[in-house]
Amino acid sequence: MFFVDILEIEGLGNRSYLAGGREAAVVIDPPRDVERVVAAAAGRGVRIAYVAETHVHNDYVSGGLELARLTGATYLVPAAARVSFDRTPVADGDTLPVEGGLALRALATPGHTPHHTSYILQEDGREVAAFTGGSLLIGSVGRPDLVEPRLTEKLARAQYASAHRLAAELDDAVRVLPTHGFGSFCSSSQAEGESSSIGQERKTNAALTKDVDTFIADMLSGLEDVPAYYAHMGPLNAAGPAPVDLTPPRTAGGKEIAERLAAGEWAVDLRSRTAFSAGHVAGTVNFEAEGKLATYLAWLIPWGKPVTLLADSPAQLAQAQRDLVRVGIDRPSAAATGDPAGWLSEGEVLRSFPRADFAALKKAREADESLVVLDVRRDSERAGGYVRDSVHIPVHEVHDRAGELPAGTVWVHCAGGMRAAIAASLLDAAGRDVVAVDDSFDAARDAGLALTTGPGH
């Protein structure tokens, strides 16, 4: 009997997989912090025989090279991928024995990247699972625009053909096990559900239910902005990522934190948005450890900018380090934990700003119609309706475009509160008076705020 263990990479919207039999296993698309994968294999009592990449990843730093080094596994990378390290190249149709009746077959599925390869797990010649990486996702496909703009339409057509090849060659019962699509920006649209099969995708996936031209037009028109840090992931993975160092960073006191902020470095407060708004060191920014820390911090921070992490506890700090190495933010310059009062330099006091809901925004606007409402949602979210006369700057552009905001107190909102908290902290660090709307956007209409649709600034 075979097994497939799912390793959720929370915060990035990805999955890795450990699959095998009684003695040997293969790992598909591992995260950079490989200890968890090693532990999963040890828990199963299996040897990792292969580490397989479906493609050179654009959204996270792979742990594949390091995992292969640690375990002695054969490192499988698509033959057409241009990489700078030794690996075992795999091409369409290559079949590799795992153990006994278990084997892994490579199936070329270009589209997410030109070299993208899926892996089909076979048991006694019967195909039982398809590790589809960034090709066929649950209810969607991987986006085709991450490699080179001039290749986007060509890759979109290849993605459509690859989805149809998977559906044509595999039985309905074969499990579909993608790497992307659980909140990852590598998905071309929001994927639905937690599990699927070829038969289910045949019925519901747009790539398999629409004609090619309609599918491509719809997909390309719906693509969101690409996180800025994606530009650095492919080169890092092609070069061969270095092993990670997760030892605790050096501890900084209030004087050093102030000096680092004065030098233009970032100090990131990992506490909850509630705790941060109630009291924080002036100039620090808030990216909640429990939110999509890696995605949003890597997206917003100028690449290579030194960062100091401020955390509730050593455990919160350690998890944040683990999350951040997955996107190439390797070593914090310094860190501090505990009470934020202990992070102050001499003579400083904690800064704070209010939190509110949409009902409070309605009342405030009745009292002052000129107050600034900042919507930091994505374009597609705003298209579904927005607060009349609000300013629209997506959260990943707030740092660079804050100067466009009119004078006055800025009420910041998103769809649920997390991104508003990030944007509010960025504006607060720049010296603006802010109110963070910590509420679901669904409550805006219930509160009686005037909403509109269509073009908006």
Short mmCIF file of C-alpha atoms in Angstrom, two decimals:
data_model
loop_
_atom_site.label_atom_id
_atom_site.label_comp_id
_atom_site.label_asym_id
_atom_site.label_seq_id
_atom_site.Cartn_x
_atom_site.Cartn_y
_atom_site.Cartn_z
CA MET A 1 0.00 0.00 0.00
CA PHE A 2 1.17 3.52 -0.75
CA PHE A 3 0.71 6.63 1.35
CA VAL A 4 0.62 10.36 0.62
CA ASP A 5 1.25 12.83 3.45
CA ILE A 6 0.36 16.49 2.86
CA LEU A 7 2.73 19.07 4.33
CA GLU A 8 0.95 22.41 4.48
CA ILE A 9 3.18 25.45 4.02
CA GLU A 10 0.94 27.84 5.92
CA GLY A 11 1.12 31.51 5.09
CA LEU A 12 2.35 30.89 1.54
CA GLY A 13 -0.68 28.94 0.32
CA ASN A 14 1.41 25.97 -0.79
CA ARG A 15 1.74 22.27 -0.11
CA SER A 16 4.60 19.81 -0.23
CA TYR A 17 4.12 16.05 -0.29
CA LEU A 18 5.79 12.97 1.14
CA ALA A 19 4.65 9.84 -0.71
CA GLY A 20 5.87 6.28 -0.75
CA GLY A 21 5.53 2.78 0.61
CA ARG A 22 6.88 0.74 3.52
CA GLU A 23 10.55 1.62 3.10
CA ALA A 24 11.10 4.41 0.57
CA ALA A 25 9.48 7.70 -0.33
CA VAL A 26 9.63 10.71 -2.61
CA VAL A 27 9.27 14.35 -1.56
CA ILE A 28 7.60 16.77 -3.98
CA ASP A 29 8.41 20.51 -3.91
CA PRO A 30 9.84 20.74 -0.36
CA PRO A 31 9.97 23.99 1.63
CA ARG A 32 13.31 25.51 2.52
CA ASP A 33 13.12 24.53 6.19
CA VAL A 34 13.57 20.81 5.58
CA GLU A 35 13.61 19.55 9.18
CA ARG A 36 9.85 19.10 9.09
CA VAL A 37 10.12 16.90 5.99
CA VAL A 38 12.90 14.82 7.56
CA ALA A 39 10.76 14.40 10.69
CA ALA A 40 7.75 13.31 8.63
CA ALA A 41 9.84 10.67 6.87
CA ALA A 42 11.26 9.49 10.20
CA GLY A 43 7.75 9.24 11.59
CA ARG A 44 6.84 6.98 8.69
CA GLY A 45 10.04 5.00 9.04
CA VAL A 46 10.92 5.53 5.38
CA ARG A 47 14.04 6.54 3.50
CA ILE A 48 13.74 9.55 1.21
CA ALA A 49 14.81 8.08 -2.12
CA TYR A 50 13.91 11.05 -4.35
CA VAL A 51 13.38 14.75 -3.98
CA ALA A 52 11.44 16.07 -6.98
CA GLU A 53 10.83 19.64 -8.15
CA THR A 54 7.92 20.27 -10.48
CA HIS A 55 9.58 23.52 -11.57
CA VAL A 56 12.00 26.24 -10.54
CA HIS A 57 9.75 28.04 -8.08
CA ASN A 58 8.91 31.73 -8.33
CA ASP A 59 7.14 32.15 -5.00
CA TYR A 60 9.37 30.52 -2.38
CA VAL A 61 12.90 29.28 -1.84
CA SER A 62 13.09 25.53 -2.29
CA GLY A 63 14.65 23.17 0.22
CA GLY A 64 15.13 20.51 -2.41
CA LEU A 65 18.89 20.85 -2.85
CA GLU A 66 19.57 20.85 0.89
CA LEU A 67 17.16 17.95 1.52
CA ALA A 68 18.91 15.87 -1.14
CA ARG A 69 22.28 16.70 0.43
CA LEU A 70 21.12 15.74 3.90
CA THR A 71 19.44 12.48 2.95
CA GLY A 72 21.45 11.32 -0.04
CA ALA A 73 18.27 11.30 -2.13
CA THR A 74 18.35 11.62 -5.90
CA TYR A 75 17.40 15.20 -6.77
CA LEU A 76 15.00 15.32 -9.71
CA VAL A 77 14.71 18.62 -11.60
CA PRO A 78 13.10 19.08 -15.04
CA ALA A 79 15.79 18.69 -17.69
CA ALA A 80 14.91 21.99 -19.40
CA ALA A 81 15.29 24.03 -16.21
CA ARG A 82 18.47 26.11 -16.20
CA VAL A 83 20.13 25.57 -12.83
CA SER A 84 23.70 25.95 -11.54
CA PHE A 85 23.99 22.79 -9.44
CA ASP A 86 24.25 19.06 -10.02
CA ARG A 87 20.93 17.27 -10.23
CA THR A 88 19.29 14.36 -12.03
CA PRO A 89 17.44 15.83 -15.03
CA VAL A 90 14.04 14.32 -15.77
CA ALA A 91 12.19 14.44 -19.07
CA ASP A 92 8.71 13.54 -20.23
CA GLY A 93 8.06 9.82 -19.83
CA ASP A 94 10.93 9.05 -17.46
CA THR A 95 9.84 6.47 -14.89
CA LEU A 96 11.72 6.00 -11.64
CA PRO A 97 11.26 3.04 -9.27
CA VAL A 98 10.47 4.00 -5.67
CA GLU A 99 10.09 0.53 -4.15
CA GLY A 100 8.38 -2.70 -5.02
CA GLY A 101 5.45 -1.88 -7.28
CA LEU A 102 5.65 1.87 -6.65
CA ALA A 103 7.07 4.13 -9.36
CA LEU A 104 7.09 7.80 -10.30
CA ARG A 105 6.48 8.90 -13.90
CA ALA A 106 7.43 12.36 -15.17
CA LEU A 107 4.87 14.05 -17.39
CA ALA A 108 5.71 17.33 -19.11
CA THR A 109 3.07 19.97 -18.27
CA PRO A 110 4.46 23.33 -19.42
CA GLY A 111 2.48 26.50 -18.78
CA HIS A 112 3.26 27.76 -15.28
CA THR A 113 6.87 27.69 -16.47
CA PRO A 114 8.21 26.43 -19.81
CA HIS A 115 9.85 23.41 -18.15
CA HIS A 116 7.07 22.50 -15.70
CA THR A 117 6.79 18.77 -15.02
CA SER A 118 4.13 16.84 -13.11
CA TYR A 119 4.84 13.51 -11.42
CA ILE A 120 2.44 10.58 -11.53
CA LEU A 121 2.59 8.00 -8.73
CA GLN A 122 1.98 4.48 -10.00
CA GLU A 123 1.16 1.41 -7.91
CA ASP A 124 1.58 -1.90 -9.73
CA GLY A 125 1.22 -0.04 -13.02
CA ARG A 126 -1.97 1.74 -11.97
CA GLU A 127 -1.80 5.52 -11.72
CA VAL A 128 -3.11 6.66 -8.35
CA ALA A 129 -1.97 10.25 -7.74
CA ALA A 130 -0.81 13.22 -9.80
CA PHE A 131 1.53 15.76 -8.22
CA THR A 132 0.66 18.67 -10.48
CA GLY A 133 2.74 21.48 -8.94
CA GLY A 134 1.66 24.70 -10.63
CA SER A 135 -0.13 23.07 -13.54
CA LEU A 136 -3.62 21.70 -12.82
CA LEU A 137 -4.78 23.15 -9.49
CA ILE A 138 -8.01 22.56 -7.63
CA GLY A 139 -10.55 24.47 -9.69
CA SER A 140 -7.87 26.54 -11.39
CA VAL A 141 -4.40 26.47 -12.94
CA GLY A 142 -1.08 28.11 -12.12
CA ARG A 143 -0.60 31.58 -13.54
CA PRO A 144 1.47 31.81 -16.75
CA ASP A 145 2.87 35.33 -16.33
CA LEU A 146 5.70 34.83 -13.83
CA VAL A 147 8.53 34.03 -16.24
CA GLU A 148 8.63 36.66 -18.99
CA PRO A 149 5.85 39.02 -20.19
CA ARG A 150 6.35 38.19 -23.85
CA LEU A 151 5.82 34.49 -23.09
CA THR A 152 2.60 34.92 -21.12
CA GLU A 153 0.07 34.10 -23.84
CA LYS A 154 2.19 31.25 -25.19
CA LEU A 155 2.46 29.78 -21.70
CA ALA A 156 -1.27 30.28 -21.12
CA ARG A 157 -1.98 28.14 -24.20
CA ALA A 158 0.54 25.58 -22.99
CA GLN A 159 -1.17 25.56 -19.59
CA TYR A 160 -4.51 24.81 -21.25
CA ALA A 161 -2.96 21.98 -23.29
CA SER A 162 -1.25 20.55 -20.20
CA ALA A 163 -4.50 20.46 -18.26
CA HIS A 164 -6.12 18.61 -21.14
CA ARG A 165 -3.23 16.18 -21.35
CA LEU A 166 -3.56 15.32 -17.67
CA ALA A 167 -7.32 14.82 -18.08
CA ALA A 168 -6.85 12.68 -21.19
CA GLU A 169 -4.11 10.42 -19.85
CA LEU A 170 -5.31 9.87 -16.28
CA ASP A 171 -8.38 8.07 -14.93
CA ASP A 172 -11.10 9.98 -13.10
CA ALA A 173 -10.14 8.43 -9.76
CA VAL A 174 -6.54 9.73 -9.81
CA ARG A 175 -6.00 12.23 -7.01
CA VAL A 176 -4.93 15.75 -8.00
CA LEU A 177 -2.24 16.99 -5.59
CA PRO A 178 -1.01 20.48 -6.57
CA THR A 179 1.68 22.54 -4.87
CA HIS A 180 -0.08 25.89 -5.38
CA GLY A 181 -3.65 27.06 -5.04
CA PHE A 182 -4.40 27.26 -1.31
CA GLY A 183 -4.01 31.02 -1.12
CA SER A 184 -0.82 31.26 -3.19
CA PHE A 185 -0.46 34.16 -5.62
CA CYS A 186 0.91 31.56 -8.07
CA SER A 187 -2.69 30.51 -8.71
CA SER A 188 -4.36 32.26 -11.65
CA SER A 189 -7.60 32.50 -9.65
CA GLN A 190 -8.84 31.58 -6.21
CA ALA A 191 -8.78 27.80 -5.98
CA GLU A 192 -11.69 26.10 -4.27
CA GLY A 193 -11.66 23.09 -1.96
CA GLU A 194 -9.00 21.07 -0.21
CA SER A 195 -8.90 17.90 -2.31
CA SER A 196 -9.81 16.79 -5.79
CA SER A 197 -9.52 14.17 -8.51
CA ILE A 198 -9.14 14.17 -12.26
CA GLY A 199 -12.84 13.37 -12.58
CA GLN A 200 -13.86 16.30 -10.41
CA GLU A 201 -11.57 18.69 -12.29
CA ARG A 202 -12.93 17.48 -15.60
CA LYS A 203 -16.36 18.71 -14.49
CA THR A 204 -15.46 21.95 -12.73
CA ASN A 205 -12.06 23.33 -13.81
CA ALA A 206 -12.33 26.21 -16.29
CA ALA A 207 -9.31 24.90 -18.18
CA LEU A 208 -11.30 21.75 -18.92
CA THR A 209 -14.77 23.23 -19.44
CA LYS A 210 -14.09 26.30 -21.61
CA ASP A 211 -12.70 26.59 -25.12
CA VAL A 212 -9.08 27.68 -25.28
CA ASP A 213 -9.63 31.29 -26.38
CA THR A 214 -12.33 31.98 -23.77
CA PHE A 215 -10.23 30.33 -21.07
CA ILE A 216 -7.14 32.38 -21.92
CA ALA A 217 -9.02 35.66 -22.17
CA ASP A 218 -10.76 35.08 -18.85
CA MET A 219 -7.59 33.96 -17.08
CA LEU A 220 -5.38 36.81 -18.30
CA SER A 221 -8.01 39.43 -17.48
CA GLY A 222 -8.25 38.17 -13.90
CA LEU A 223 -4.57 38.06 -12.96
CA GLU A 224 -3.66 40.07 -9.85
CA ASP A 225 -0.40 41.90 -9.16
CA VAL A 226 2.61 39.67 -8.61
CA PRO A 227 4.31 39.97 -5.19
CA ALA A 228 7.53 41.94 -5.69
CA TYR A 229 9.72 39.33 -4.02
CA TYR A 230 8.81 36.76 -6.70
CA ALA A 231 11.44 38.42 -8.90
CA HIS A 232 14.13 37.12 -6.53
CA MET A 233 12.88 33.57 -5.94
CA GLY A 234 13.60 32.09 -9.37
CA PRO A 235 17.24 33.25 -9.45
CA LEU A 236 17.80 32.02 -5.88
CA ASN A 237 16.39 28.60 -6.72
CA ALA A 238 18.30 28.34 -10.00
CA ALA A 239 21.56 29.19 -8.26
CA GLY A 240 21.03 26.63 -5.49
CA PRO A 241 19.82 27.99 -2.14
CA ALA A 242 22.23 27.95 0.79
CA PRO A 243 21.43 25.98 3.96
CA VAL A 244 19.41 27.97 6.46
CA ASP A 245 20.48 29.22 9.87
CA LEU A 246 17.57 29.29 12.31
CA THR A 247 19.58 30.02 15.45
CA PRO A 248 18.19 32.96 17.47
CA PRO A 249 19.33 36.41 16.34
CA ARG A 250 21.26 38.68 18.66
CA THR A 251 19.14 40.57 21.16
CA ALA A 252 18.75 44.33 20.72
CA GLY A 253 17.87 46.84 23.41
CA GLY A 254 15.90 50.04 23.00
CA LYS A 255 18.95 52.13 22.09
CA GLU A 256 19.95 49.79 19.25
CA ILE A 257 16.40 49.53 17.94
CA ALA A 258 16.21 53.33 17.78
CA GLU A 259 19.57 53.51 16.01
CA ARG A 260 18.51 50.92 13.44
CA LEU A 261 15.27 52.80 12.75
CA ALA A 262 17.20 56.06 12.40
CA ALA A 263 19.46 54.35 9.86
CA GLY A 264 16.44 53.50 7.71
CA GLU A 265 16.24 49.83 8.66
CA TRP A 266 12.91 48.12 9.34
CA ALA A 267 11.82 46.95 12.77
CA VAL A 268 8.88 44.58 12.40
CA ASP A 269 6.51 44.06 15.33
CA LEU A 270 5.05 40.55 15.06
CA ARG A 271 2.40 40.96 17.75
CA SER A 272 -1.32 41.02 17.06
CA ARG A 273 -2.75 44.14 15.43
CA THR A 274 -4.73 44.76 18.62
CA ALA A 275 -1.60 44.77 20.76
CA PHE A 276 0.36 46.85 18.26
CA SER A 277 -2.23 49.61 17.94
CA ALA A 278 -2.46 49.84 21.74
CA GLY A 279 1.24 50.51 22.16
CA HIS A 280 4.33 50.22 19.96
CA VAL A 281 7.73 51.76 19.36
CA ALA A 282 7.43 54.76 17.03
CA GLY A 283 8.67 53.93 13.55
CA THR A 284 8.08 50.18 13.79
CA VAL A 285 5.67 48.40 11.45
CA ASN A 286 3.18 45.64 12.19
CA PHE A 287 3.08 42.34 10.31
CA GLU A 288 1.23 39.84 12.45
CA ALA A 289 3.03 36.55 12.98
CA GLU A 290 -0.33 34.80 12.76
CA GLY A 291 -1.21 36.43 9.41
CA LYS A 292 0.49 35.98 6.04
CA LEU A 293 3.76 37.24 7.47
CA ALA A 294 6.14 35.87 4.83
CA THR A 295 4.05 36.89 1.84
CA TYR A 296 3.33 40.45 2.90
CA LEU A 297 6.63 41.34 4.58
CA ALA A 298 8.66 39.98 1.66
CA TRP A 299 6.35 41.83 -0.75
CA LEU A 300 6.50 45.22 0.99
CA ILE A 301 10.00 45.49 2.43
CA PRO A 302 12.66 46.85 0.06
CA TRP A 303 14.59 43.73 -0.97
CA GLY A 304 17.73 43.28 1.13
CA LYS A 305 16.73 45.87 3.74
CA PRO A 306 18.00 44.82 7.21
CA VAL A 307 15.18 43.81 9.54
CA THR A 308 14.82 43.60 13.30
CA LEU A 309 12.04 41.36 14.63
CA LEU A 310 10.05 42.26 17.75
CA ALA A 311 7.99 39.42 19.21
CA ASP A 312 5.77 38.44 22.11
CA SER A 313 7.91 35.42 22.90
CA PRO A 314 10.95 33.42 21.78
CA ALA A 315 8.54 30.87 20.28
CA GLN A 316 6.83 33.53 18.15
CA LEU A 317 10.23 34.81 17.03
CA ALA A 318 11.44 31.31 16.10
CA GLN A 319 8.35 30.61 14.00
CA ALA A 320 8.69 33.96 12.24
CA GLN A 321 12.30 33.17 11.36
CA ARG A 322 11.17 29.85 9.89
CA ASP A 323 8.43 31.53 7.87
CA LEU A 324 10.78 34.19 6.52
CA VAL A 325 13.62 31.94 5.37
CA ARG A 326 11.07 30.32 3.05
CA VAL A 327 10.99 33.57 1.06
CA GLY A 328 14.66 34.47 1.27
CA ILE A 329 14.70 36.73 4.34
CA ASP A 330 17.43 34.74 5.99
CA ARG A 331 18.92 36.37 9.06
CA PRO A 332 17.30 39.16 11.11
CA SER A 333 19.86 41.78 12.08
CA ALA A 334 18.58 41.66 15.64
CA ALA A 335 15.51 40.81 17.70
CA ALA A 336 13.74 41.54 20.96
CA THR A 337 10.96 39.75 22.81
CA GLY A 338 8.62 40.50 25.67
CA ASP A 339 7.00 43.78 26.71
CA PRO A 340 7.25 46.63 24.15
CA ALA A 341 8.03 49.03 26.98
CA GLY A 342 11.39 47.27 27.12
CA TRP A 343 12.05 48.09 23.46
CA LEU A 344 12.06 51.86 24.06
CA SER A 345 15.18 53.99 24.12
CA GLU A 346 15.63 56.47 26.93
CA GLY A 347 13.09 59.30 26.85
CA GLU A 348 10.75 57.56 24.38
CA VAL A 349 7.14 56.63 25.03
CA LEU A 350 4.97 54.08 23.26
CA ARG A 351 2.93 55.32 20.34
CA SER A 352 -0.64 54.16 19.65
CA PHE A 353 -3.55 54.66 17.27
CA PRO A 354 -7.26 53.83 17.39
CA ARG A 355 -9.02 50.79 15.97
CA ALA A 356 -12.63 51.03 14.85
CA ASP A 357 -15.38 49.33 12.87
CA PHE A 358 -17.36 50.51 9.85
CA ALA A 359 -20.18 51.79 12.06
CA ALA A 360 -17.67 54.13 13.72
CA LEU A 361 -16.44 55.22 10.30
CA LYS A 362 -20.02 56.07 9.31
CA LYS A 363 -20.41 58.29 12.39
CA ALA A 364 -17.04 59.94 11.89
CA ARG A 365 -17.83 60.69 8.27
CA GLU A 366 -21.16 62.27 9.20
CA ALA A 367 -19.23 64.60 11.50
CA ASP A 368 -16.48 65.31 8.98
CA GLU A 369 -17.17 64.53 5.33
CA SER A 370 -13.60 65.45 4.36
CA LEU A 371 -11.89 62.73 6.37
CA VAL A 372 -9.67 60.41 4.32
CA VAL A 373 -10.83 56.83 3.75
CA LEU A 374 -8.11 54.57 2.36
CA ASP A 375 -9.05 51.25 0.77
CA VAL A 376 -6.03 48.90 0.60
CA ARG A 377 -7.75 45.92 -1.05
CA ARG A 378 -6.79 44.49 -4.43
CA ASP A 379 -8.28 45.88 -7.65
CA SER A 380 -10.58 42.87 -8.07
CA GLU A 381 -12.00 43.30 -4.56
CA ARG A 382 -12.65 47.01 -5.07
CA ALA A 383 -14.42 46.30 -8.36
CA GLY A 384 -17.13 44.55 -6.36
CA GLY A 385 -17.97 47.73 -4.44
CA TYR A 386 -16.20 50.39 -2.39
CA VAL A 387 -16.87 53.24 0.03
CA ARG A 388 -17.83 56.31 -1.97
CA ASP A 389 -15.04 58.91 -2.26
CA SER A 390 -12.48 56.59 -0.74
CA VAL A 391 -8.87 56.58 -1.96
CA HIS A 392 -7.60 53.30 -3.37
CA ILE A 393 -3.99 52.23 -2.85
CA PRO A 394 -3.43 48.44 -2.61
CA VAL A 395 -1.52 47.52 0.53
CA HIS A 396 1.67 46.63 -1.35
CA GLU A 397 1.84 50.16 -2.80
CA VAL A 398 1.15 52.12 0.40
CA HIS A 399 4.79 52.45 1.42
CA ASP A 400 5.75 54.10 -1.88
CA ARG A 401 2.56 56.09 -2.47
CA ALA A 402 1.76 57.44 0.99
CA GLY A 403 2.58 60.93 -0.24
CA GLU A 404 -0.47 60.85 -2.51
CA LEU A 405 -2.87 60.84 0.44
CA PRO A 406 -4.65 64.09 1.31
CA ALA A 407 -3.93 65.78 4.63
CA GLY A 408 -5.85 64.70 7.71
CA THR A 409 -6.54 61.55 9.69
CA VAL A 410 -6.57 58.44 7.48
CA TRP A 411 -9.14 55.71 8.14
CA VAL A 412 -7.67 52.56 6.62
CA HIS A 413 -9.71 49.48 5.71
CA CYS A 414 -9.35 46.25 3.76
CA ALA A 415 -11.64 43.22 3.62
CA GLY A 416 -11.08 41.92 7.13
CA GLY A 417 -8.52 43.94 9.07
CA MET A 418 -5.11 42.32 8.55
CA ARG A 419 -3.96 44.37 5.56
CA ALA A 420 -5.48 47.53 7.03
CA ALA A 421 -3.33 46.98 10.11
CA ILE A 422 -0.20 46.68 7.98
CA ALA A 423 -1.04 49.84 6.02
CA ALA A 424 -1.99 51.75 9.16
CA SER A 425 1.35 50.85 10.75
CA LEU A 426 3.25 52.02 7.65
CA LEU A 427 1.41 55.36 7.70
CA ASP A 428 1.84 55.69 11.45
CA ALA A 429 5.58 55.08 11.06
CA ALA A 430 5.62 57.90 8.50
CA GLY A 431 4.01 60.22 11.05
CA ARG A 432 0.41 60.21 9.80
CA ASP A 433 -2.60 60.09 12.13
CA VAL A 434 -4.46 56.88 11.39
CA VAL A 435 -7.46 54.82 12.42
CA ALA A 436 -7.35 51.12 11.54
CA VAL A 437 -10.75 49.74 10.57
CA ASP A 438 -10.69 46.23 12.00
CA ASP A 439 -13.92 44.91 10.52
CA SER A 440 -15.30 42.80 7.70
CA PHE A 441 -16.12 44.82 4.59
CA ASP A 442 -19.52 43.13 4.55
CA ALA A 443 -20.32 45.30 7.58
CA ALA A 444 -19.82 48.52 5.59
CA ARG A 445 -23.20 48.26 3.91
CA ASP A 446 -24.91 47.22 7.14
CA ALA A 447 -23.42 50.30 8.79
CA GLY A 448 -25.13 52.51 6.21
CA LEU A 449 -22.01 53.71 4.44
CA ALA A 450 -22.58 54.83 0.87
CA LEU A 451 -21.05 52.24 -1.45
CA THR A 452 -20.52 52.41 -5.18
CA THR A 453 -19.01 50.39 -8.03
CA GLY A 454 -17.18 51.26 -11.20
CA PRO A 455 -14.05 53.38 -11.68
CA GLY A 456 -12.74 54.89 -8.48
CA HIS A 457 -9.59 56.74 -7.50
#
